[in-house]
Each structure stands twice: as C-alpha cells, then as structure tokens.
Coordinates of C-alpha atoms and ligand atoms in Angstrom, one line a residue:
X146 CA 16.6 46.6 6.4
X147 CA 19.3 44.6 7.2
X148 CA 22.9 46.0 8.3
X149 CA 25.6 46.0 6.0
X150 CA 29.5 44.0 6.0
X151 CA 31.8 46.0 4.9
X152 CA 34.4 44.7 2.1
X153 CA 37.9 45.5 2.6
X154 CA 39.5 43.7 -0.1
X155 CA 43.4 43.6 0.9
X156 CA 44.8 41.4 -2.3
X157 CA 46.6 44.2 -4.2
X158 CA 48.7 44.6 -0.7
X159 CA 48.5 41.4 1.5
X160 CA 47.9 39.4 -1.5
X161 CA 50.2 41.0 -3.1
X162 CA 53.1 39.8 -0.4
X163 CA 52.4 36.4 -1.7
X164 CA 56.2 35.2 -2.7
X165 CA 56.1 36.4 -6.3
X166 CA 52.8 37.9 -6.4
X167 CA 54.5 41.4 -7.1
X168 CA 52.1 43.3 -9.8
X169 CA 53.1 45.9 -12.1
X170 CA 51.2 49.7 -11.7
X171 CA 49.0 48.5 -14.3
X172 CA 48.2 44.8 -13.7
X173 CA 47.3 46.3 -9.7
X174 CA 45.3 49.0 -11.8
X175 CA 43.3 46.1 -13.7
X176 CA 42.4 44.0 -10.6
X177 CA 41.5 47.3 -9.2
X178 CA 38.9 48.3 -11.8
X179 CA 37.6 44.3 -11.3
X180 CA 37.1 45.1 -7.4
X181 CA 35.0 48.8 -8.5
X182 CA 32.7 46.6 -10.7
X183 CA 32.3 43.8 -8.0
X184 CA 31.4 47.0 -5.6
X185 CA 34.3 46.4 -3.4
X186 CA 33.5 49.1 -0.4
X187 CA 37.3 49.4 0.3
X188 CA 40.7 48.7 -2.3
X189 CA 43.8 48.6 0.0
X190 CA 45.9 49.4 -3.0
X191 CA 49.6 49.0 -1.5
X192 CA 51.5 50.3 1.2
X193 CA 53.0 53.4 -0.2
X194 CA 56.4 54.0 1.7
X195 CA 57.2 50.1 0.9
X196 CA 58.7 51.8 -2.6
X197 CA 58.4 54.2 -5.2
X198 CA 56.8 51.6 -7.4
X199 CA 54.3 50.7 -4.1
X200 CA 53.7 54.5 -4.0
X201 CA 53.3 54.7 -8.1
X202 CA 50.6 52.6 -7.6
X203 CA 48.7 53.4 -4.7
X204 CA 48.2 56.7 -6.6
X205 CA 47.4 55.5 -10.2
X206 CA 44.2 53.3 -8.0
X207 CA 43.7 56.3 -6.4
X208 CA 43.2 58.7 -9.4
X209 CA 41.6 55.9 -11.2
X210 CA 38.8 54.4 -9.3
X211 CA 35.6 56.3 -8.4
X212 CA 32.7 53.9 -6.5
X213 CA 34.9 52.0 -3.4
X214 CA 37.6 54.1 -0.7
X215 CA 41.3 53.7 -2.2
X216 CA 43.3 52.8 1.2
X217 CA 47.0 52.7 1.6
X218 CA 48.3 50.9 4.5
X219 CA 51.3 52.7 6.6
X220 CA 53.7 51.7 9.4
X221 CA 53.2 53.8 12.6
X222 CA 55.4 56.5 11.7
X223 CA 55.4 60.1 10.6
X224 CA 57.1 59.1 7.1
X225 CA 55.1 56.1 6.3
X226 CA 51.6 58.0 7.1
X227 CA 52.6 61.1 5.2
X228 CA 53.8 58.7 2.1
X229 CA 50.5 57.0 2.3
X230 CA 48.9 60.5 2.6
X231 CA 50.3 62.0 -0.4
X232 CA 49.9 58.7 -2.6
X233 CA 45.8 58.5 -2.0
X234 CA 45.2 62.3 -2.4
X235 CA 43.4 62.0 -5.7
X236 CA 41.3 59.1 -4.5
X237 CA 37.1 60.2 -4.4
X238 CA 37.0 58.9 -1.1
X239 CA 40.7 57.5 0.6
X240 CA 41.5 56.0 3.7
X241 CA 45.1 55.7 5.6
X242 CA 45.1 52.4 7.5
X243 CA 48.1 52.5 10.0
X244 CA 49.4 49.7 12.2
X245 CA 51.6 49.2 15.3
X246 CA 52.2 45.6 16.9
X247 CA 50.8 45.5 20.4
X248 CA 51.6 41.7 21.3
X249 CA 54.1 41.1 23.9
X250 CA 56.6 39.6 21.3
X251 CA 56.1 41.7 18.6
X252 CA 56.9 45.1 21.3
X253 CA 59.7 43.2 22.7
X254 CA 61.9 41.5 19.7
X255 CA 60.7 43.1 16.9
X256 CA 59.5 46.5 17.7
X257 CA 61.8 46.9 21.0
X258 CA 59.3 49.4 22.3
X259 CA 57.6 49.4 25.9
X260 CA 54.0 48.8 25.8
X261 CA 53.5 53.5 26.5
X262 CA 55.5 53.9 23.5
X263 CA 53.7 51.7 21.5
X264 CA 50.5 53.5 22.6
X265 CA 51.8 56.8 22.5
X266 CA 53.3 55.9 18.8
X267 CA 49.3 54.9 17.8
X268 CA 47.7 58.1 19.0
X269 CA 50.5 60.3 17.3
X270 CA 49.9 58.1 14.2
X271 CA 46.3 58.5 14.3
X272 CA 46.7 62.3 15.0
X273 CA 49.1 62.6 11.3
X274 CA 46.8 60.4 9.2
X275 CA 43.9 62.6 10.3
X276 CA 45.6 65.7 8.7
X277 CA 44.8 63.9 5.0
X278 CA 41.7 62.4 5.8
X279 CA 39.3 61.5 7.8
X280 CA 38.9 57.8 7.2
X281 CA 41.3 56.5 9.7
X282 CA 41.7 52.9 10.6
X283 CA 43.8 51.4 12.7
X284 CA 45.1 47.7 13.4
X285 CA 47.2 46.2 16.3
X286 CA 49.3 43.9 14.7
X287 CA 49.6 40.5 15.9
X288 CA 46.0 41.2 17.8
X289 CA 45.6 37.8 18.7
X290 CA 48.6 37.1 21.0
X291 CA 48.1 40.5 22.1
X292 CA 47.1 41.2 26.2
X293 CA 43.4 41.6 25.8
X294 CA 43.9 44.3 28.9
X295 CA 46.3 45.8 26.8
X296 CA 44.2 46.0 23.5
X297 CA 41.7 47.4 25.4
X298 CA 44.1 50.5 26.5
X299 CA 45.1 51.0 22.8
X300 CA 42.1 51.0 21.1
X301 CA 40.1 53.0 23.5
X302 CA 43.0 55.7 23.2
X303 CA 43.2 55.8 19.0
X304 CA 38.8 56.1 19.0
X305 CA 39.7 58.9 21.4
X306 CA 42.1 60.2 19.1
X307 CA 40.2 60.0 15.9
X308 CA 40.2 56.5 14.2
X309 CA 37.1 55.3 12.5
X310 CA 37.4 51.7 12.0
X311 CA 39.4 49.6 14.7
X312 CA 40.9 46.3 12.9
X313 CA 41.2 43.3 15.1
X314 CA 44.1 41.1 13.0
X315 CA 45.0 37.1 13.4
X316 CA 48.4 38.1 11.9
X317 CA 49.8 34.7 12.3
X318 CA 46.5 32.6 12.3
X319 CA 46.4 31.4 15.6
X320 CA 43.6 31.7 16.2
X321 CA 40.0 29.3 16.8
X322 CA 36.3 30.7 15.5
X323 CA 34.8 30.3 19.6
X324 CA 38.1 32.1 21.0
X325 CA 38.2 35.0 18.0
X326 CA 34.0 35.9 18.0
X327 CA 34.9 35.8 22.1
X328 CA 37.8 38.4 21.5
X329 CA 35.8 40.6 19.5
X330 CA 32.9 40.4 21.6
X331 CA 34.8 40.9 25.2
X332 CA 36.4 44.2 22.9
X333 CA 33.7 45.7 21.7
X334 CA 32.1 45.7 25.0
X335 CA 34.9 47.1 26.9
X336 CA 36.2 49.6 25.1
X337 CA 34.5 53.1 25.4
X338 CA 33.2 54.6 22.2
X339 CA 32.9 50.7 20.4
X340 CA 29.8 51.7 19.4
X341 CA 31.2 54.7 17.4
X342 CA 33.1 52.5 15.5
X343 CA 33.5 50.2 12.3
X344 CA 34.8 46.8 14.2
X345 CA 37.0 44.8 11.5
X346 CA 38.8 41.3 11.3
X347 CA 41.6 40.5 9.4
X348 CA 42.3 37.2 9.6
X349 CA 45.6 35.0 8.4
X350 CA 45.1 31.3 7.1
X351 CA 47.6 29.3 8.2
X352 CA 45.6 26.7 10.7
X353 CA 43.0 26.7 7.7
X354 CA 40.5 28.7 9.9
X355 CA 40.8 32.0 8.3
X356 CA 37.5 32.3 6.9
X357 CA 35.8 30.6 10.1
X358 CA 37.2 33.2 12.2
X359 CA 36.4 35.9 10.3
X360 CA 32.6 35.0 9.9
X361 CA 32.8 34.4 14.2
X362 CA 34.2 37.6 14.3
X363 CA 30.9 39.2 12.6
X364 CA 28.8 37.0 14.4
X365 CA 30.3 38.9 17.8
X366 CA 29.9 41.9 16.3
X367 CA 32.4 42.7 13.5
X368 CA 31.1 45.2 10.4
X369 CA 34.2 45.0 8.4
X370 CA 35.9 41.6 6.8
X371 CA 39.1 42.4 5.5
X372 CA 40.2 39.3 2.9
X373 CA 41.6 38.6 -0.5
X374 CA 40.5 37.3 -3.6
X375 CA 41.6 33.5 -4.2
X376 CA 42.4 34.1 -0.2
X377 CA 45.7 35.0 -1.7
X378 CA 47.9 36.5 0.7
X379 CA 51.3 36.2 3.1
X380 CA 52.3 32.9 3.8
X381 CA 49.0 30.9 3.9
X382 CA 47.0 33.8 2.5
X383 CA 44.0 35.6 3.9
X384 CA 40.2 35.0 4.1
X385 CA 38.8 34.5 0.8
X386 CA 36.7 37.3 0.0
X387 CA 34.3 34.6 -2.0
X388 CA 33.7 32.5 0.5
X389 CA 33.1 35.5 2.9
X390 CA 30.9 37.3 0.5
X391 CA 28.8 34.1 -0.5
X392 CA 28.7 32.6 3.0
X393 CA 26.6 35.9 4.8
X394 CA 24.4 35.9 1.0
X395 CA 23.8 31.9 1.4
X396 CA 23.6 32.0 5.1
X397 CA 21.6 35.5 5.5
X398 CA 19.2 33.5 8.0
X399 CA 22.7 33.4 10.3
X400 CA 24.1 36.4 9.4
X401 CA 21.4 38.7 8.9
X402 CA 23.9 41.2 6.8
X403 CA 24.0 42.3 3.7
X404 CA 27.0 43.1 1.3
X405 CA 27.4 45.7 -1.9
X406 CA 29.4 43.1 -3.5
X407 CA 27.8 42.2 -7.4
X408 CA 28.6 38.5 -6.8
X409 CA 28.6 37.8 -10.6
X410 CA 32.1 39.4 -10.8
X411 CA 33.7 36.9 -8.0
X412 CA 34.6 34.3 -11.0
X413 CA 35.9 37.0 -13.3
X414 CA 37.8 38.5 -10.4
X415 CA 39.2 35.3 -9.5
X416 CA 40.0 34.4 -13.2
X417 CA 42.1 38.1 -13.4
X418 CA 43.7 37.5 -10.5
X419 CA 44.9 33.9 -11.0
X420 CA 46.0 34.9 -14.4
X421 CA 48.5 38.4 -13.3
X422 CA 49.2 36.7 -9.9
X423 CA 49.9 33.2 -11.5
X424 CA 48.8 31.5 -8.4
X425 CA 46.4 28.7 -9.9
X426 CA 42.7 27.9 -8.5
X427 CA 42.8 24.9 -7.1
X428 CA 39.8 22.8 -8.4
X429 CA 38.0 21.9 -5.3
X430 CA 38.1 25.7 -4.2
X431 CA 34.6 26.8 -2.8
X432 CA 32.7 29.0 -5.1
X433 CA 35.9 29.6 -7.8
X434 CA 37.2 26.5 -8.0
X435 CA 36.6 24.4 -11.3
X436 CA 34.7 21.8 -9.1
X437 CA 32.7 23.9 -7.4
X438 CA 29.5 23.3 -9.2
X439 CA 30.5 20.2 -11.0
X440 CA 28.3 16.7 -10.1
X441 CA 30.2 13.8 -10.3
X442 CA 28.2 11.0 -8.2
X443 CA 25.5 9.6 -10.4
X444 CA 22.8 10.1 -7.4
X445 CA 24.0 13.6 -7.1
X446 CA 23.6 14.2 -10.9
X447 CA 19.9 12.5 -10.6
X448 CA 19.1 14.9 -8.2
X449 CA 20.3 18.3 -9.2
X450 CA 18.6 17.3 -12.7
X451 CA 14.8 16.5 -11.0
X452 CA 15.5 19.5 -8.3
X453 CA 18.6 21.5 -8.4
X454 CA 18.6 22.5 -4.5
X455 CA 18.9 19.1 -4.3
X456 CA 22.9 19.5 -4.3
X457 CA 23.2 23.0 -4.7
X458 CA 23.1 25.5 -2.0
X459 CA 24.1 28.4 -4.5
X460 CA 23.5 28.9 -8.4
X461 CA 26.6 28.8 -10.4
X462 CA 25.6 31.5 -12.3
X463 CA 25.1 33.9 -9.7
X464 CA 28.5 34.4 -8.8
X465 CA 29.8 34.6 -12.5
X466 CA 30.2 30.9 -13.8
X467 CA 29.0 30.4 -17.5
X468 CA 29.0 33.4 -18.2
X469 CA 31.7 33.5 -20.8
X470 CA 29.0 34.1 -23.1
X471 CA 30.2 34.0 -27.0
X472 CA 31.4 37.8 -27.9
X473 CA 33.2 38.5 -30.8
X474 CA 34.5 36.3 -33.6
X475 CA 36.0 36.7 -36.6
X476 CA 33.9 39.0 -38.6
X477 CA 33.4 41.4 -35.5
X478 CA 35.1 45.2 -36.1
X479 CA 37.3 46.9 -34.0
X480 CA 34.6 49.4 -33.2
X481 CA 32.5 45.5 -31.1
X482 CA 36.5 44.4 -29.7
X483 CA 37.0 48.3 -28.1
X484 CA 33.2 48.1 -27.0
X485 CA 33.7 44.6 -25.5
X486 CA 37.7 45.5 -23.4
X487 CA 35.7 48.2 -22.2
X488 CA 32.6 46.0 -20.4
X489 CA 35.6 44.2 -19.1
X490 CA 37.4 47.2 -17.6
X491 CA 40.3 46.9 -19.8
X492 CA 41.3 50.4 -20.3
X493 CA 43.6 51.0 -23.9
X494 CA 45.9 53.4 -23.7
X495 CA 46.5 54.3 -26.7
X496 CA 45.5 53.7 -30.5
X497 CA 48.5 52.3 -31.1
X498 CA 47.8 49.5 -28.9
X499 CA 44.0 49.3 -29.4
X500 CA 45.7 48.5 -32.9
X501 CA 48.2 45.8 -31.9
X502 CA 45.7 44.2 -29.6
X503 CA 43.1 44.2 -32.5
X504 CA 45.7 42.4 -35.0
X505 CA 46.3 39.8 -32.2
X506 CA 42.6 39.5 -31.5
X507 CA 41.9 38.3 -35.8
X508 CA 44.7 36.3 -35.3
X509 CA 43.2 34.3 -32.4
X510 CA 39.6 34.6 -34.1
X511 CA 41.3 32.3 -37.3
X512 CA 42.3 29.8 -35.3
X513 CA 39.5 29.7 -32.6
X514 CA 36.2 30.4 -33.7
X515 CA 34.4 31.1 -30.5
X516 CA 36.3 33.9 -28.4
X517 CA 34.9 34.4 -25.2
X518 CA 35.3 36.6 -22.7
X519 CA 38.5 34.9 -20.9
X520 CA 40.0 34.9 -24.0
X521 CA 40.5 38.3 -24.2
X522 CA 41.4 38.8 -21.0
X523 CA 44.2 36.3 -21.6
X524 CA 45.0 38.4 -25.0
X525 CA 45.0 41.5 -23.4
X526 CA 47.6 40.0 -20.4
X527 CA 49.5 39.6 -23.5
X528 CA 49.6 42.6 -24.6
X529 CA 50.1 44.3 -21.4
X530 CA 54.0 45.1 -21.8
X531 CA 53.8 48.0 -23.3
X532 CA 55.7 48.7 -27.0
X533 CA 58.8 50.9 -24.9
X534 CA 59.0 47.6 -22.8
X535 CA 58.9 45.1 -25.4
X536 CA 62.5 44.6 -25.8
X537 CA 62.8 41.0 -27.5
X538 CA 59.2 40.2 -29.7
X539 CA 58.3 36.6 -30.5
X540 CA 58.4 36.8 -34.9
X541 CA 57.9 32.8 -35.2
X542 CA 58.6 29.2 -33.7
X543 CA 59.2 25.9 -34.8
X544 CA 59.2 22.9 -32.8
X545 CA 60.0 18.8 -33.3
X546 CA 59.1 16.8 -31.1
X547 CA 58.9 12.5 -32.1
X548 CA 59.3 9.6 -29.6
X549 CA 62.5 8.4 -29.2
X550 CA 64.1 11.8 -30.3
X551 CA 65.2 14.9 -28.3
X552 CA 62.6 17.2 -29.1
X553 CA 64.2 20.5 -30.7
X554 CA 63.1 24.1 -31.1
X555 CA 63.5 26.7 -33.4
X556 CA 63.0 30.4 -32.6
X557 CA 62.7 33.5 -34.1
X558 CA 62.7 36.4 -31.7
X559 CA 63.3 40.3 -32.3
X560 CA 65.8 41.6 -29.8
X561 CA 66.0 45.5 -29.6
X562 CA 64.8 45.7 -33.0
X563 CA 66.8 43.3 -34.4
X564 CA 65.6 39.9 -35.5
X565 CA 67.8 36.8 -34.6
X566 CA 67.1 32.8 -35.6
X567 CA 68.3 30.3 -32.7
X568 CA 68.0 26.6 -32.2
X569 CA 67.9 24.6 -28.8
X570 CA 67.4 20.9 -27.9
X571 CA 65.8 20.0 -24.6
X572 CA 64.1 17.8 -22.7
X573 CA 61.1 18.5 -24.0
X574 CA 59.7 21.2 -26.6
X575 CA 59.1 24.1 -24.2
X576 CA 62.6 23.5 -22.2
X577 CA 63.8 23.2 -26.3
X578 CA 62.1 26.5 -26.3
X579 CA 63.4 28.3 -23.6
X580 CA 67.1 27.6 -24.0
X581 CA 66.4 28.7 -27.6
X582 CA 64.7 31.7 -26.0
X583 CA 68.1 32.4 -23.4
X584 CA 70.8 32.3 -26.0
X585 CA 69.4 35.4 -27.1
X586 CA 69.1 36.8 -24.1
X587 CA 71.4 35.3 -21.7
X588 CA 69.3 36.5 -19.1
X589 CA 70.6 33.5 -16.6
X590 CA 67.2 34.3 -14.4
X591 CA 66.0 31.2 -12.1
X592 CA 62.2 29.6 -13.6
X593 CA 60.8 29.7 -10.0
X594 CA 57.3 28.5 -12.1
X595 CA 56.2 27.3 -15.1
X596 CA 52.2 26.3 -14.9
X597 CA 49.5 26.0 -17.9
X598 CA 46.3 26.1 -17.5
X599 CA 43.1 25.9 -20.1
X600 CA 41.6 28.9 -20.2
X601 CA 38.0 27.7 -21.6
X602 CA 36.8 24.5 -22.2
X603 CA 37.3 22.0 -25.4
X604 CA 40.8 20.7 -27.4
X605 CA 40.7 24.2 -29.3
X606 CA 40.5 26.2 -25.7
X607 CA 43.9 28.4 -25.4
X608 CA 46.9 27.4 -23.5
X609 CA 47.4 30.1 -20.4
X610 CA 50.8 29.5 -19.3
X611 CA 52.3 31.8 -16.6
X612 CA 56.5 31.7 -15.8
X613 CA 58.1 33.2 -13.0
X614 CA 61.7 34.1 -13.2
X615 CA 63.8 35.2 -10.7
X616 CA 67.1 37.4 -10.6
X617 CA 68.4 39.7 -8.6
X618 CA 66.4 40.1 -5.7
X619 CA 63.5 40.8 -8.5
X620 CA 60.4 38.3 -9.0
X621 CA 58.3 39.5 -12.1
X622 CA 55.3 36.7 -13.8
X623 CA 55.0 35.9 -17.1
X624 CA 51.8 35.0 -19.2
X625 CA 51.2 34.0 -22.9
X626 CA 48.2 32.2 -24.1
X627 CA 47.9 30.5 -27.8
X628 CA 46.0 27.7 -28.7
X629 CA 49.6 25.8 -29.0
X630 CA 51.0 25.9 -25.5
X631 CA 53.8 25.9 -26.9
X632 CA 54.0 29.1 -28.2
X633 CA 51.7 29.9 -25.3
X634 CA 54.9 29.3 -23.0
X635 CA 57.2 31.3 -25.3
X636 CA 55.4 34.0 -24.9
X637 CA 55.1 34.2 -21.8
X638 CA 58.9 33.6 -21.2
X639 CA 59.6 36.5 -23.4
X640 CA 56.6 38.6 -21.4
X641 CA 58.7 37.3 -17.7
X642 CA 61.9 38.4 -19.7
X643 CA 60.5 42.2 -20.7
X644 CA 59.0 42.7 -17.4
X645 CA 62.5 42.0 -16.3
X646 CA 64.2 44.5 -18.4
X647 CA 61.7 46.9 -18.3
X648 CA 61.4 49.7 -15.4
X649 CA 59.2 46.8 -13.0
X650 CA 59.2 47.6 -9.5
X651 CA 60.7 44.7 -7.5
X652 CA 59.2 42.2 -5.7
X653 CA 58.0 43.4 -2.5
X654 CA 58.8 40.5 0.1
X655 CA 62.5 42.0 -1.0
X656 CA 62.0 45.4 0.0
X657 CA 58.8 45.5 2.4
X658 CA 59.3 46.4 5.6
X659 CA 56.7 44.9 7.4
Ligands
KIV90 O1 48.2 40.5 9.1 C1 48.3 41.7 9.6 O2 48.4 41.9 10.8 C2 48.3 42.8 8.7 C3 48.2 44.1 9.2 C4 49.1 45.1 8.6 C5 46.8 44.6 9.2 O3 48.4 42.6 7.5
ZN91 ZN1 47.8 40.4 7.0

C-alpha cells in the first residue's frame, strides 16, 4: 500500500488573509463542512487570539465537524496558545499549530529576539500547547531565508519537546522546486527524531512556484501539503490544494502517494469558496477553471472525440465537473429542497428559514426551470443573513435603461421594518441602483468590488454578483443571484450593507497580528 499525503487545508485562515476575504462564523462553518466531505485530513479553521470573531469561529468548526482535525493556528506565546487551546476544545480530534520566525530578519526587525530566545520561546510554546492536546505542530516562519544550521537547532529541540508535525514554510515565496526538495531533504536527515515526525510544506505563491515547490518538497520527503482552495491566500495566495491533490492522483507513478481527498468535491469546493470569498476563478485555472476541460483547437476536439486520453490527462468528471445534475424544479416539496441543502452540507437553522429559503427557492423554479445544484448554493448565500441581521430587505425594483438616455432605477427596499420608494439615475442601471440603494441608507461605504459571474450555463443561467464595501477599517462581501443581474447586484449590495450593520467580525488584515 502506498503512503499517504496529508491535507492541511489552510483557506479558512491563510486564505482567509486575502484583502477582503474576511468570512462570517457561518460562511467559515459552510466551507468547513465542504472540506469534511472532500475528506480534508486537517481544517486550520482561524487563528483564535487574532479576535473574538477569529475565536467564535475556530470553535463553531470545532464543535461542528467530526471526520478531519480542527487546527487553530497561535503566535508563540502563552496567550495565543491558550486562546487557540480553549477555542478547539470541542473538536473530535484538534490540533494547535504554533509559529515563531527563525530567519535572521524576521528575529532581528520584527521579532527583536536573539536567535536562544527565539528557541527557548518554541520549546515553551510546544510545552503549553501540549497541555490541550497532543497534536502539536510547529512552523518556523520565514523557513526559507532561515540559517539552515539554525533550523536544524530549532526543530530538533521542539521534536524533543513534544511536536508532531514540523512545518517547513516559504512564507514569502522565495523559493525554487531544486533548492526547497534540497532543504527538506538536508532537514530531514539532520535533524534527530525526523523520522518520528509528520514533515510539512507550506508554501507562498508569489514567484508562481508555489505548487512546484510543494510537490519537490514531497518528493524529498514531505508527508504533509499545507495549501488552499483556489490557492487563495496572503498576497499571492498559497498552493492550490487542486492542483496538489490531482497532481500526486495523476502523477501516482511519480509520487507514489496517496490522498483521502474525494476529488469530486474539488469543483463544488472551489464553486463555495469563489462565491463567499468573491475571489473569481480565473478561466484557464488547472482543474477549476472554466477552461480546464474545454477543447477549443479543431485537432484537439477530433482527438478527445475518437480517444479521450488523447488531450486529457484527467476526467472532468472526476473532480466534480458536470455534475450539476438537474435536482428540483418547480413541482418538487419542501420535504426534496430540505433533503437536497442537506447532501450539500447546508445546515438550516431553523424552520423559519427552511421556510423563507423554500419561498425563494419556487420563486427561482418560475422563472428557471432547471435548478441545479449551484443554484442553490447561490440561493442559500442569499439567504445567509439571518432575519435579526436583515436590516434593509429588497420588496421590488424597477429599472430604465434605453440608448441615448441615462438609465434610471427605481427601488423599493424595507429599512428596519419600514418600507421606503427611492429613485436614482446613473451611469448605468446597477450604479442607478445603488445610489437608489444609498439614499436609504447613507451608508457612504467604499465599492472595493463589484464582479458578476454566470453561475450555470445558458441565457436563463442566474446572475452571481458579489460587492465588496469598505468602511471603517471593516471589509464584509456581498452576493445576490437572480436571473436579472440587475436585481442580482441589488441584492447583493443590500447583503454587503446587512453584513455591515450586523454584528460581522472585521476584516482580519485590520486586526491580525501576524
Ligand atoms: O506563511 C507562513 O509562514 C504562515 C505560517 C504561520 C505557517 O502562514
Ligand atoms: Zn502562509
């Protein structure tokens, strides 16, 4: 039998320091449930001293999930470990993952520790994590301009003191595949006790190499692949947990590994996390991207139809495309929509909303006949403000929009239970829409994004539009989807405008202090 890769799936933390990829409790509770179905082996759910809301979270994945490790991460402190302590306590299975910086710069500017206190700091770190579980990992920040002398020294004392996995990070993707797999390889042959250890990579994507020198890093030796889905992450992002999980499937001849990972949730993970995150796909992304199975060249389309390997060195359908099978339409009960939200690991809270969402579900089913799964998921990110939040409600809209004319917009909107009528020009029908939208509530936040996106295919396919407003040091994203995207984008205003309003934690590049 072949060894197993561990999956350490980082998005609902690293990914989640994207600028203004902050999550909500339950939107980091939904992709959670997404990884559990893929068989993610580890969730790093948040760093829980970052913030009450960080901390909120890390324990609401911790009491929810059941088949993969719940992990918070923690500065190398006595606070930070005991806050990440507390916040995975309910978790079946929960790891602390603590991190000190151990490269020259790091120690000196930012840390302004000598090279003993920074290793004295790890063991005593290891020592306090150890007293809430025994899944301890540990990562030396900025590995990769760290002394490898040096690295040896730390690591070799935190095994001693108790850690299970040792993380190896590219924090600022420096690095090149031959120099990392050389790295991990010189590490794990110098340092005493490697072999009772998970070796791990964590690698950062700013040369583009994230993913290559994640998979050298296995090839020298490395059982753990810490990455994100959609390679979302700081700054450049992280290692794409796709094209890690479908490179050692496709290339098992190289890799000779095996993963846990049910690769038919990769596309529907991608899909949730694009969607909550707004961070589009970009087409040409391997294995999620729109094009990634599509065969333009005539010669290329000759040959997948005689042979598919002609072209194809994976099946589309085995990491999840097409199958957005037809579910429900119009004459299906609410008895079929509960059954169906819950095969997609959307939990309702309550009959109240099970109600709501149901209303909105015949309401889509009138205008589009075929609802598929992606539709409601889209639906259900609409209904994911809950009814305390919901301060202004979209009643109805009008819009004119002719050439030659500035297009104008009418809106009807219920603002703290009251309704009010308001009419805008703009430069076009959804800028109409919005400053229709802002007279009522003046909430004078920045649009930092306004993207649509199709969320099936076809004319009649809904509009997914996602807004991200600004104020205040606070970042929150907005979706609403509608067959017209122009209600599609007033929706999701009004959702961006409630999140505001409503008790969201803020954005965490504001607070974080990593
Ligand atoms: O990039 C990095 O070094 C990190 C650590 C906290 C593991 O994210
Ligand atoms: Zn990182």
């Amino acid at each position: 039998m072949s060894e197993r890769l561990i999956i350490f799936d980082t998005t609902l933390r690293d990914g989640e320091q994207s600028p203004g990829a902050s999550m909500t409790r339950d939107e980091k509770l939904r992709i959670a449930r997404q990884l559990e179905r893929m068989r993610v082996d580890v969730i790093e759910a948040g760093f829980a001293a970052a913030s009450n809301g960080d901390f909120e979270s890390v324990r609401a994945v911790a009491e929810t999930i059941r088949e993969s490790t719940v992990c918070s991460l923690a500065r190398a402190s006595e606070s930070d470990i005991r806050r990440a302590g507390e916040a995975i306590k309910p978790a079946a299975s929960g790891r602390i993952h603590t991190f000190i910086a151990t490269s020259p710069i790091h120690m000196e500017k930012k840390l302004r520790m000598t090279p003993d206190q920074v290793v004295a700091q790890a063991i005593k770190s290891v020592g306090w994590a150890l007293e809430y579980t025994d899944d301890v990992e540990f990562s030396a920040e900025d590995a990769v301009r760290s002394d490898i002398d040096f690295l040896v020294r730390v690591f070799t004392d935190v095994i001693k003191a108790g850690a299970r996995t040792i993380n190896v990070p590219d924090t600022v993707g420096y690095s090149v595949p031959a120099q990392w797999a050389e790295r991990m390889k010189q590490l794990i042959e110098r340092v005493p006790g490697a072999d009772t250890v998970i070796w791990s990579t964590h690698c950062h994507n700013d040369l583009g190499m994230a993913v290559a020198n994640s998979l050298a890093a296995v090839m020298a030796g490395a059982r753990q692949v810490e990455c994100t889905i959609n390679g979302l992450g700081e700054r450049a992002g992280n290692a794409s947990l796709e094209e890690i999980v479908m490179a050692v499937r496709t290339r098992r001849d190289v890799f000779g590994l095996e993963t846990r990972i049910d690769a038919t949730q990769i596309v529907p993970a991608s899909r949730l996390v694009s969607t909550i995150t707004g961070y589009p796909v970009q087409p040409n992304k391997a294995v999620v991207g729109a094009n990634a199975f599509a065969h333009e060249s005539g010669i290329h389309q000759d040959g997948v139809l005689k042979h598919r390997e002609t072209y194809e060195i994976m099946r589309a359908e085995d990491v999840g495309w097409n199958t957005n099978k037809l579910v429900l339409g119009k004459h299906s009960g609410r008895n079929a929509f509960r059954a169906r939200l819950n095969d997609l690991g959307i939990v309702v809270e309550s009959e109240e909303q099970l109600n709501v969402a149901f209303a909105a579900f015949k309401e889509l089913a009138d205008k589009k006949h075929e609802i598929f799964d992606e539709d409601l998921q889209a639906l259900m990110s609409d209904e994911s403000v809950t009814p305390e939040e919901e301060l202004y409600k979209l009643v109805a809209m009008s819009v004119r929009s002719e050439t030659g004319e500035t297009p104008h917009a009418a809106v009807t909107l219920i603002d703290a239970g009251r309704e009010a009528t308001v009419e805008s020009k703009g430069s076009g029908p959804v800028d109409a829409a919005f400053r229709a939208i802002e007279m009522v509530a003046a909430s004078k936040a920045e649009l930092l994004l306004y993207s649509v996106n199709a969320i099936t295919t076809g004319t009649d396919a809904q509009g997914e539009v996602t807004v991200r407003l600004a104020k205040g040091g606070r970042i929150v994203n907005g979706q609403g989807a509608d067959t017209d995207i122009i209600v599609a984008s007033a929706k999701a205003y009004i959702n961006a405008l409630n999140k505001l309003r409503g008790g969201q934690k803020l954005n965490p590049q504001g607070e974080s202090p990593i």
